């Protein structure tokens, strides 16, 4: 059936109309960190493969991963791992129909953000 009122329907509001909410921003960040962890995993696999290939290949990979840029990428990947883990726990809480009211959802969102930063710093301090 053809939609005869197609031109008369209101358009969906664009993102520029809505004010970003913490839950929407954390949801987007969960997707971004999930994909970024793939990049970090590939870098680690490259490092392992280089170690198994030759000393020259390992030296090249190790130089890159231990450079300032490599340290930054790995530190951000560590934050992404903690963030993604805590966001997953938050979703498990929500899957049990708990914490769905706006004040609790906001507190959980800030707990994910703050907790991921704290756990990243603790991990970097313990490992370093």
GROMACS .gro file of N, CA, C and O in nm:
model
  512
    1UNK      N    1   0.085  -0.118   0.000
    1UNK     CA    2   0.000   0.000   0.000
    1UNK      C    3   0.089   0.123   0.000
    1UNK      O    4   0.184   0.133   0.075
    2UNK      N    5   0.051   0.214  -0.082
    2UNK     CA    6   0.127   0.339  -0.091
    2UNK      C    7   0.086   0.431   0.024
    2UNK      O    8  -0.030   0.436   0.064
    3UNK      N    9   0.183   0.502   0.075
    3UNK     CA   10   0.158   0.598   0.181
    3UNK      C   11   0.123   0.731   0.117
    3UNK      O   12   0.212   0.802   0.070
    4UNK      N   13  -0.004   0.765   0.116
    4UNK     CA   14  -0.047   0.886   0.048
    4UNK      C   15  -0.014   1.013   0.126
    4UNK      O   16  -0.011   1.122   0.070
    5UNK      N   17   0.012   1.000   0.256
    5UNK     CA   18   0.042   1.117   0.339
    5UNK      C   19   0.192   1.133   0.364
    5UNK      O   20   0.232   1.200   0.459
    6UNK      N   21   0.274   1.072   0.281
    6UNK     CA   22   0.418   1.074   0.304
    6UNK      C   23   0.471   1.217   0.316
    6UNK      O   24   0.551   1.246   0.404
    7UNK      N   25   0.429   1.307   0.232
    7UNK     CA   26   0.480   1.444   0.236
    7UNK      C   27   0.424   1.526   0.350
    7UNK      O   28   0.481   1.629   0.386
    8UNK      N   29   0.315   1.486   0.413
    8UNK     CA   30   0.252   1.563   0.519
    8UNK      C   31   0.295   1.522   0.660
    8UNK      O   32   0.258   1.587   0.756
    9UNK      N   33   0.369   1.412   0.670
    9UNK     CA   34   0.410   1.366   0.803
    9UNK      C   35   0.524   1.452   0.855
    9UNK      O   36   0.609   1.498   0.780
   10UNK      N   37   0.529   1.472   0.987
   10UNK     CA   38   0.642   1.549   1.043
   10UNK      C   39   0.769   1.466   1.034
   10UNK      O   40   0.767   1.343   1.043
   11UNK      N   41   0.880   1.534   1.017
   11UNK     CA   42   1.009   1.467   1.014
   11UNK      C   43   1.054   1.436   1.156
   11UNK      O   44   1.019   1.506   1.250
   12UNK      N   45   1.132   1.331   1.168
   12UNK     CA   46   1.187   1.298   1.300
   12UNK      C   47   1.283   1.408   1.344
   12UNK      O   48   1.358   1.460   1.261
   13UNK      N   49   1.281   1.443   1.471
   13UNK     CA   50   1.375   1.545   1.519
   13UNK      C   51   1.520   1.500   1.500
   13UNK      O   52   1.551   1.383   1.518
   14UNK      N   53   1.604   1.590   1.463
   14UNK     CA   54   1.744   1.560   1.442
   14UNK      C   55   1.819   1.567   1.575
   14UNK      O   56   1.770   1.620   1.674
   15UNK      N   57   1.940   1.513   1.577
   15UNK     CA   58   2.020   1.515   1.700
   15UNK      C   59   2.046   1.656   1.750
   15UNK      O   60   2.068   1.677   1.869
   16UNK      N   61   2.046   1.753   1.658
   16UNK     CA   62   2.073   1.891   1.700
   16UNK      C   63   1.959   1.948   1.783
   16UNK      O   64   1.977   2.048   1.853
   17UNK      N   65   1.843   1.887   1.779
   17UNK     CA   66   1.729   1.935   1.857
   17UNK      C   67   1.735   1.883   2.001
   17UNK      O   68   1.699   1.952   2.095
   18UNK      N   69   1.783   1.760   2.017
   18UNK     CA   70   1.787   1.699   2.149
   18UNK      C   71   1.912   1.739   2.224
   18UNK      O   72   2.020   1.751   2.167
   19UNK      N   73   1.898   1.758   2.355
   19UNK     CA   74   2.014   1.782   2.441
   19UNK      C   75   2.070   1.644   2.477
   19UNK      O   76   1.997   1.556   2.521
   20UNK      N   77   2.201   1.624   2.457
   20UNK     CA   78   2.257   1.492   2.489
   20UNK      C   79   2.238   1.459   2.638
   20UNK      O   80   2.260   1.543   2.723
   21UNK      N   81   2.195   1.339   2.665
   21UNK     CA   82   2.178   1.293   2.801
   21UNK      C   83   2.292   1.199   2.836
   21UNK      O   84   2.354   1.139   2.747
   22UNK      N   85   2.320   1.185   2.963
   22UNK     CA   86   2.431   1.101   3.006
   22UNK      C   87   2.413   0.957   2.957
   22UNK      O   88   2.509   0.896   2.910
   23UNK      N   89   2.291   0.906   2.962
   23UNK     CA   90   2.270   0.768   2.919
   23UNK      C   91   2.295   0.751   2.769
   23UNK      O   92   2.347   0.649   2.727
   24UNK      N   93   2.259   0.851   2.689
   24UNK     CA   94   2.284   0.839   2.546
   24UNK      C   95   2.433   0.852   2.514
   24UNK      O   96   2.487   0.781   2.430
   25UNK      N   97   2.501   0.942   2.584
   25UNK     CA   98   2.645   0.959   2.561
   25UNK      C   99   2.721   0.834   2.605
   25UNK      O  100   2.811   0.788   2.535
   26UNK      N  101   2.684   0.777   2.720
   26UNK     CA  102   2.753   0.656   2.765
   26UNK      C  103   2.723   0.538   2.673
   26UNK      O  104   2.809   0.451   2.654
   27UNK      N  105   2.606   0.534   2.616
   27UNK     CA  106   2.573   0.428   2.521
   27UNK      C  107   2.660   0.440   2.396
   27UNK      O  108   2.713   0.340   2.345
   28UNK      N  109   2.676   0.560   2.346
   28UNK     CA  110   2.762   0.582   2.230
   28UNK      C  111   2.907   0.548   2.264
   28UNK      O  112   2.977   0.483   2.185
   29UNK      N  113   2.954   0.589   2.382
   29UNK     CA  114   3.091   0.557   2.424
   29UNK      C  115   3.113   0.406   2.439
   29UNK      O  116   3.223   0.357   2.411
   30UNK      N  117   3.011   0.333   2.479
   30UNK     CA  118   3.023   0.189   2.491
   30UNK      C  119   3.050   0.127   2.354
   30UNK      O  120   3.135   0.040   2.339
   31UNK      N  121   2.980   0.176   2.253
   31UNK     CA  122   3.002   0.126   2.118
   31UNK      C  123   3.140   0.164   2.067
   31UNK      O  124   3.210   0.085   2.004
   32UNK      N  125   3.182   0.287   2.094
   32UNK     CA  126   3.313   0.333   2.048
   32UNK      C  127   3.424   0.253   2.116
   32UNK      O  128   3.519   0.208   2.050
   33UNK      N  129   3.415   0.234   2.248
   33UNK     CA  130   3.520   0.160   2.318
   33UNK      C  131   3.523   0.014   2.276
   33UNK      O  132   3.630  -0.047   2.271
   34UNK      N  133   3.408  -0.043   2.246
   34UNK     CA  134   3.405  -0.181   2.197
   34UNK      C  135   3.482  -0.196   2.068
   34UNK      O  136   3.560  -0.291   2.050
   35UNK      N  137   3.464  -0.103   1.976
   35UNK     CA  138   3.537  -0.107   1.850
   35UNK      C  139   3.684  -0.071   1.868
   35UNK      O  140   3.771  -0.126   1.800
   36UNK      N  141   3.714   0.021   1.958
   36UNK     CA  142   3.854   0.059   1.982
   36UNK      C  143   3.933  -0.056   2.043
   36UNK      O  144   4.053  -0.069   2.018
   37UNK      N  145   3.867  -0.140   2.122
   37UNK     CA  146   3.937  -0.254   2.180
   37UNK      C  147   3.980  -0.354   2.073
   37UNK      O  148   4.079  -0.426   2.090
   38UNK      N  149   3.909  -0.357   1.960
   38UNK     CA  150   3.951  -0.442   1.848
   38UNK      C  151   4.086  -0.394   1.796
   38UNK      O  152   4.175  -0.475   1.768
   39UNK      N  153   4.102  -0.263   1.784
   39UNK     CA  154   4.229  -0.207   1.737
   39UNK      C  155   4.341  -0.242   1.835
   39UNK      O  156   4.450  -0.284   1.794
   40UNK      N  157   4.316  -0.228   1.964
   40UNK     CA  158   4.417  -0.261   2.064
   40UNK      C  159   4.451  -0.410   2.058
   40UNK      O  160   4.568  -0.448   2.068
   41UNK      N  161   4.351  -0.494   2.040
   41UNK     CA  162   4.376  -0.638   2.030
   41UNK      C  163   4.463  -0.669   1.908
   41UNK      O  164   4.554  -0.753   1.915
   42UNK      N  165   4.437  -0.602   1.798
   42UNK     CA  166   4.518  -0.624   1.678
   42UNK      C  167   4.663  -0.580   1.699
   42UNK      O  168   4.757  -0.646   1.652
   43UNK      N  169   4.682  -0.470   1.772
   43UNK     CA  170   4.819  -0.425   1.802
   43UNK      C  171   4.892  -0.527   1.890
   43UNK      O  172   5.010  -0.555   1.870
   44UNK      N  173   4.823  -0.584   1.986
   44UNK     CA  174   4.884  -0.684   2.074
   44UNK      C  175   4.915  -0.812   1.996
   44UNK      O  176   5.022  -0.873   2.013
   45UNK      N  177   4.824  -0.852   1.907
   45UNK     CA  178   4.850  -0.969   1.823
   45UNK      C  179   4.970  -0.943   1.732
   45UNK      O  180   5.055  -1.031   1.713
   46UNK      N  181   4.980  -0.821   1.678
   46UNK     CA  182   5.096  -0.785   1.596
   46UNK      C  183   5.225  -0.800   1.677
   46UNK      O  184   5.324  -0.853   1.629
   47UNK      N  185   5.221  -0.756   1.802
   47UNK     CA  186   5.339  -0.765   1.890
   47UNK      C  187   5.378  -0.912   1.913
   47UNK      O  188   5.494  -0.947   1.905
   48UNK      N  189   5.277  -0.997   1.941
   48UNK     CA  190   5.304  -1.140   1.961
   48UNK      C  191   5.357  -1.206   1.833
   48UNK      O  192   5.451  -1.286   1.837
   49UNK      N  193   5.295  -1.175   1.720
   49UNK     CA  194   5.342  -1.233   1.594
   49UNK      C  195   5.484  -1.187   1.562
   49UNK      O  196   5.565  -1.265   1.511
   50UNK      N  197   5.513  -1.062   1.588
   50UNK     CA  198   5.648  -1.011   1.564
   50UNK      C  199   5.749  -1.083   1.654
   50UNK      O  200   5.860  -1.115   1.611
   51UNK      N  201   5.709  -1.110   1.778
   51UNK     CA  202   5.798  -1.182   1.870
   51UNK      C  203   5.825  -1.324   1.822
   51UNK      O  204   5.934  -1.377   1.841
   52UNK      N  205   5.726  -1.384   1.756
   52UNK     CA  206   5.743  -1.520   1.706
   52UNK      C  207   5.813  -1.524   1.571
   52UNK      O  208   5.858  -1.631   1.529
   53UNK      N  209   5.824  -1.410   1.504
   53UNK     CA  210   5.880  -1.407   1.369
   53UNK      C  211   6.032  -1.392   1.371
   53UNK      O  212   6.104  -1.479   1.322
   54UNK      N  213   6.079  -1.280   1.424
   54UNK     CA  214   6.223  -1.255   1.424
   54UNK      C  215   6.256  -1.145   1.524
   54UNK      O  216   6.169  -1.066   1.562
   55UNK      N  217   6.381  -1.138   1.567
   55UNK     CA  218   6.418  -1.031   1.659
   55UNK      C  219   6.399  -0.892   1.598
   55UNK      O  220   6.362  -0.798   1.668
   56UNK      N  221   6.424  -0.879   1.467
   56UNK     CA  222   6.407  -0.749   1.401
   56UNK      C  223   6.261  -0.708   1.399
   56UNK      O  224   6.227  -0.591   1.425
   57UNK      N  225   6.173  -0.802   1.367
   57UNK     CA  226   6.029  -0.771   1.364
   57UNK      C  227   5.980  -0.735   1.504
   57UNK      O  228   5.901  -0.642   1.521
   58UNK      N  229   6.029  -0.810   1.604
   58UNK     CA  230   5.988  -0.780   1.741
   58UNK      C  231   6.038  -0.642   1.784
   58UNK      O  232   5.966  -0.568   1.849
   59UNK      N  233   6.162  -0.610   1.749
   59UNK     CA  234   6.217  -0.480   1.786
   59UNK      C  235   6.135  -0.366   1.726
   59UNK      O  236   6.108  -0.265   1.792
   60UNK      N  237   6.093  -0.383   1.601
   60UNK     CA  238   6.012  -0.280   1.535
   60UNK      C  239   5.876  -0.265   1.604
   60UNK      O  240   5.833  -0.155   1.636
   61UNK      N  241   5.808  -0.376   1.629
   61UNK     CA  242   5.678  -0.370   1.695
   61UNK      C  243   5.691  -0.319   1.838
   61UNK      O  244   5.610  -0.238   1.884
   62UNK      N  245   5.793  -0.367   1.908
   62UNK     CA  246   5.813  -0.326   2.047
   62UNK      C  247   5.847  -0.177   2.055
   62UNK      O  248   5.801  -0.107   2.147
   63UNK      N  249   5.926  -0.128   1.961
   63UNK     CA  250   5.959   0.015   1.959
   63UNK      C  251   5.832   0.098   1.945
   63UNK      O  252   5.813   0.195   2.017
   64UNK      N  253   5.744   0.056   1.854
   64UNK     CA  254   5.623   0.134   1.832
   64UNK      C  255   5.531   0.128   1.954
   64UNK      O  256   5.478   0.230   1.997
   65UNK      N  257   5.513   0.010   2.009
   65UNK     CA  258   5.419  -0.005   2.121
   65UNK      C  259   5.471   0.056   2.250
   65UNK      O  260   5.392   0.087   2.339
   66UNK      N  261   5.602   0.072   2.264
   66UNK     CA  262   5.656   0.133   2.385
   66UNK      C  263   5.694   0.280   2.364
   66UNK      O  264   5.748   0.342   2.456
   67UNK      N  265   5.663   0.334   2.248
   67UNK     CA  266   5.686   0.477   2.225
   67UNK      C  267   5.580   0.557   2.301
   67UNK      O  268   5.486   0.500   2.359
   68UNK      N  269   5.593   0.687   2.299
   68UNK     CA  270   5.495   0.773   2.367
   68UNK      C  271   5.357   0.753   2.306
   68UNK      O  272   5.257   0.740   2.379
   69UNK      N  273   5.350   0.748   2.174
   69UNK     CA  274   5.221   0.726   2.107
   69UNK      C  275   5.165   0.587   2.140
   69UNK      O  276   5.046   0.573   2.167
   70UNK      N  277   5.251   0.486   2.140
   70UNK     CA  278   5.206   0.351   2.175
   70UNK      C  279   5.158   0.342   2.319
   70UNK      O  280   5.058   0.277   2.348
   71UNK      N  281   5.231   0.410   2.410
   71UNK     CA  282   5.187   0.413   2.551
   71UNK      C  283   5.052   0.481   2.565
   71UNK      O  284   4.966   0.436   2.642
   72UNK      N  285   5.032   0.588   2.490
   72UNK     CA  286   4.903   0.659   2.495
   72UNK      C  287   4.791   0.571   2.441
   72UNK      O  288   4.683   0.562   2.502
   73UNK      N  289   4.817   0.503   2.329
   73UNK     CA  290   4.715   0.413   2.272
   73UNK      C  291   4.681   0.301   2.369
   73UNK      O  292   4.564   0.268   2.390
   74UNK      N  293   4.783   0.243   2.432
   74UNK     CA  294   4.758   0.134   2.526
   74UNK      C  295   4.686   0.183   2.653
   74UNK      O  296   4.600   0.114   2.706
   75UNK      N  297   4.721   0.302   2.700
   75UNK     CA  298   4.653   0.357   2.819
   75UNK      C  299   4.507   0.387   2.788
   75UNK      O  300   4.418   0.356   2.868
   76UNK      N  301   4.481   0.444   2.671
   76UNK     CA  302   4.341   0.470   2.632
   76UNK      C  303   4.267   0.339   2.609
   76UNK      O  304   4.147   0.329   2.639
   77UNK      N  305   4.337   0.238   2.558
   77UNK     CA  306   4.274   0.107   2.541
   77UNK      C  307   4.240   0.045   2.675
   77UNK      O  308   4.137  -0.020   2.690
   78UNK      N  309   4.326   0.066   2.772
   78UNK     CA  310   4.300   0.016   2.907
   78UNK      C  311   4.176   0.085   2.965
   78UNK      O  312   4.090   0.020   3.023
   79UNK      N  313   4.168   0.218   2.945
   79UNK     CA  314   4.048   0.288   2.991
   79UNK      C  315   3.925   0.234   2.919
   79UNK      O  316   3.820   0.211   2.981
   80UNK      N  317   3.937   0.210   2.788
   80UNK     CA  318   3.825   0.156   2.711
   80UNK      C  319   3.781   0.020   2.761
   80UNK      O  320   3.661  -0.010   2.766
   81UNK      N  321   3.877  -0.061   2.801
   81UNK     CA  322   3.845  -0.193   2.854
   81UNK      C  323   3.768  -0.183   2.985
   81UNK      O  324   3.665  -0.249   3.004
   82UNK      N  325   3.816  -0.098   3.076
   82UNK     CA  326   3.745  -0.079   3.204
   82UNK      C  327   3.609  -0.016   3.181
   82UNK      O  328   3.510  -0.056   3.243
   83UNK      N  329   3.603   0.083   3.093
   83UNK     CA  330   3.476   0.150   3.066
   83UNK      C  331   3.375   0.050   3.010
   83UNK      O  332   3.260   0.045   3.053
   84UNK      N  333   3.419  -0.027   2.911
   84UNK     CA  334   3.329  -0.122   2.846
   84UNK      C  335   3.283  -0.229   2.946
   84UNK      O  336   3.167  -0.271   2.943
   85UNK      N  337   3.373  -0.271   3.035
   85UNK     CA  338   3.337  -0.370   3.136
   85UNK      C  339   3.231  -0.315   3.232
   85UNK      O  340   3.129  -0.380   3.259
   86UNK      N  341   3.254  -0.194   3.283
   86UNK     CA  342   3.157  -0.135   3.377
   86UNK      C  343   3.024  -0.104   3.309
   86UNK      O  344   2.918  -0.121   3.370
   87UNK      N  345   3.029  -0.061   3.184
   87UNK     CA  346   2.904  -0.036   3.111
   87UNK      C  347   2.829  -0.166   3.089
   87UNK      O  348   2.705  -0.169   3.095
   88UNK      N  349   2.901  -0.275   3.067
   88UNK     CA  350   2.835  -0.406   3.055
   88UNK      C  351   2.769  -0.449   3.184
   88UNK      O  352   2.659  -0.504   3.183
   89UNK      N  353   2.835  -0.423   3.297
   89UNK     CA  354   2.775  -0.453   3.427
   89UNK      C  355   2.649  -0.370   3.447
   89UNK      O  356   2.547  -0.419   3.496
   90UNK      N  357   2.656  -0.242   3.406
   90UNK     CA  358   2.538  -0.155   3.417
   90UNK      C  359   2.423  -0.211   3.334
   90UNK      O  360   2.307  -0.213   3.379
   91UNK      N  361   2.453  -0.261   3.217
   91UNK     CA  362   2.347  -0.319   3.133
   91UNK      C  363   2.292  -0.448   3.193
   91UNK      O  364   2.173  -0.477   3.178
   92UNK      N  365   2.377  -0.525   3.260
   92UNK     CA  366   2.325  -0.644   3.329
   92UNK      C  367   2.229  -0.604   3.441
   92UNK      O  368   2.129  -0.672   3.464
   93UNK      N  369   2.261  -0.495   3.509
   93UNK     CA  370   2.169  -0.445   3.613
   93UNK      C  371   2.038  -0.404   3.549
   93UNK      O  372   1.929  -0.438   3.597
   94UNK      N  373   2.046  -0.331   3.438
   94UNK     CA  374   1.924  -0.289   3.369
   94UNK      C  375   1.846  -0.407   3.315
   94UNK      O  376   1.723  -0.405   3.311
   95UNK      N  377   1.915  -0.512   3.269
   95UNK     CA  378   1.846  -0.631   3.218
   95UNK      C  379   1.763  -0.699   3.325
   95UNK      O  380   1.670  -0.774   3.293
   96UNK      N  381   1.796  -0.675   3.451
   96UNK     CA  382   1.718  -0.730   3.562
   96UNK      C  383   1.612  -0.632   3.609
   96UNK      O  384   1.560  -0.645   3.720
   97UNK      N  385   1.582  -0.532   3.527
   97UNK     CA  386   1.479  -0.431   3.554
   97UNK      C  387   1.507  -0.355   3.683
   97UNK      O  388   1.416  -0.320   3.758
   98UNK      N  389   1.634  -0.328   3.708
   98UNK     CA  390   1.673  -0.251   3.825
   98UNK      C  391   1.744  -0.125   3.778
   98UNK      O  392   1.815  -0.126   3.678
   99UNK      N  393   1.727  -0.016   3.851
   99UNK     CA  394   1.799   0.107   3.821
   99UNK      C  395   1.754   0.177   3.695
   99UNK      O  396   1.832   0.248   3.633
  100UNK      N  397   1.632   0.157   3.654
  100UNK     CA  398   1.584   0.216   3.529
  100UNK      C  399   1.526   0.356   3.547
  100UNK      O  400   1.504   0.426   3.448
  101UNK      N  401   1.502   0.397   3.670
  101UNK     CA  402   1.451   0.533   3.690
  101UNK      C  403   1.563   0.633   3.660
  101UNK      O  404   1.682   0.600   3.669
  102UNK      N  405   1.526   0.753   3.622
  102UNK     CA  406   1.623   0.851   3.573
  102UNK      C  407   1.732   0.885   3.676
  102UNK      O  408   1.850   0.885   3.640
  103UNK      N  409   1.700   0.912   3.802
  103UNK     CA  410   1.809   0.943   3.897
  103UNK      C  411   1.909   0.828   3.914
  103UNK      O  412   2.031   0.851   3.917
  104UNK      N  413   1.860   0.706   3.922
  104UNK     CA  414   1.950   0.591   3.938
  104UNK      C  415   2.030   0.567   3.811
  104UNK      O  416   2.150   0.537   3.817
  105UNK      N  417   1.967   0.581   3.694
  105UNK     CA  418   2.038   0.564   3.568
  105UNK      C  419   2.150   0.667   3.553
  105UNK      O  420   2.259   0.637   3.505
  106UNK      N  421   2.123   0.789   3.599
  106UNK     CA  422   2.226   0.893   3.594
  106UNK      C  423   2.341   0.859   3.689
  106UNK      O  424   2.458   0.874   3.652
  107UNK      N  425   2.309   0.813   3.809
  107UNK     CA  426   2.414   0.774   3.903
  107UNK      C  427   2.497   0.659   3.848
  107UNK      O  428   2.620   0.657   3.862
  108UNK      N  429   2.432   0.562   3.786
  108UNK     CA  430   2.505   0.450   3.727
  108UNK      C  431   2.595   0.497   3.613
  108UNK      O  432   2.706   0.447   3.596
  109UNK      N  433   2.546   0.593   3.535
  109UNK     CA  434   2.628   0.648   3.426
  109UNK      C  435   2.753   0.715   3.478
  109UNK      O  436   2.863   0.693   3.426
  110UNK      N  437   2.738   0.797   3.581
  110UNK     CA  438   2.855   0.863   3.640
  110UNK      C  439   2.946   0.761   3.708
  110UNK      O  440   3.069   0.777   3.708
  111UNK      N  441   2.888   0.655   3.765
  111UNK     CA  442   2.970   0.550   3.826
  111UNK      C  443   3.054   0.479   3.720
  111UNK      O  444   3.171   0.445   3.745
  112UNK      N  445   2.997   0.458   3.603
  112UNK     CA  446   3.073   0.395   3.495
  112UNK      C  447   3.188   0.485   3.451
  112UNK      O  448   3.302   0.440   3.436
  113UNK      N  449   3.159   0.613   3.431
  113UNK     CA  450   3.263   0.707   3.386
  113UNK      C  451   3.372   0.721   3.493
  113UNK      O  452   3.492   0.704   3.466
  114UNK      N  453   3.331   0.752   3.616
  114UNK     CA  454   3.429   0.771   3.724
  114UNK      C  455   3.502   0.643   3.759
  114UNK      O  456   3.624   0.643   3.780
  115UNK      N  457   3.428   0.534   3.766
  115UNK     CA  458   3.490   0.406   3.799
  115UNK      C  459   3.592   0.363   3.696
  115UNK      O  460   3.698   0.308   3.731
  116UNK      N  461   3.565   0.388   3.569
  116UNK     CA  462   3.661   0.349   3.465
  116UNK      C  463   3.789   0.431   3.475
  116UNK      O  464   3.899   0.378   3.455
  117UNK      N  465   3.776   0.558   3.508
  117UNK     CA  466   3.897   0.642   3.524
  117UNK      C  467   3.977   0.595   3.645
  117UNK      O  468   4.100   0.578   3.637
  118UNK      N  469   3.910   0.571   3.757
  118UNK     CA  470   3.979   0.527   3.879
  118UNK      C  471   4.046   0.392   3.857
  118UNK      O  472   4.163   0.372   3.893
  119UNK      N  473   3.975   0.297   3.797
  119UNK     CA  474   4.032   0.165   3.775
  119UNK      C  475   4.148   0.169   3.676
  119UNK      O  476   4.246   0.095   3.691
  120UNK      N  477   4.139   0.257   3.577
  120UNK     CA  478   4.251   0.272   3.482
  120UNK      C  479   4.374   0.325   3.554
  120UNK      O  480   4.485   0.273   3.536
  121UNK      N  481   4.356   0.429   3.635
  121UNK     CA  482   4.470   0.486   3.708
  121UNK      C  483   4.530   0.384   3.805
  121UNK      O  484   4.652   0.371   3.816
  122UNK      N  485   4.444   0.309   3.876
  122UNK     CA  486   4.494   0.207   3.967
  122UNK      C  487   4.571   0.098   3.892
  122UNK      O  488   4.677   0.054   3.938
  123UNK      N  489   4.520   0.058   3.779
  123UNK     CA  490   4.589  -0.044   3.700
  123UNK      C  491   4.724   0.007   3.651
  123UNK      O  492   4.824  -0.065   3.657
  124UNK      N  493   4.728   0.132   3.603
  124UNK     CA  494   4.854   0.188   3.555
  124UNK      C  495   4.955   0.202   3.669
  124UNK      O  496   5.075   0.179   3.650
  125UNK      N  497   4.908   0.237   3.788
  125UNK     CA  498   4.997   0.251   3.903
  125UNK      C  499   5.052   0.114   3.946
  125UNK      O  500   5.171   0.098   3.973
  126UNK      N  501   4.964   0.014   3.948
  126UNK     CA  502   5.005  -0.120   3.992
  126UNK      C  503   5.099  -0.184   3.890
  126UNK      O  504   5.199  -0.245   3.926
  127UNK      N  505   5.071  -0.169   3.763
  127UNK     CA  506   5.151  -0.231   3.658
  127UNK      C  507   5.284  -0.161   3.640
  127UNK      O  508   5.386  -0.224   3.613
  128UNK      N  509   5.286  -0.029   3.654
  128UNK     CA  510   5.410   0.046   3.627
  128UNK      C  511   5.512   0.034   3.733
  128UNK      O  512   5.540  -0.021   3.819
   0.00000   0.00000   0.00000
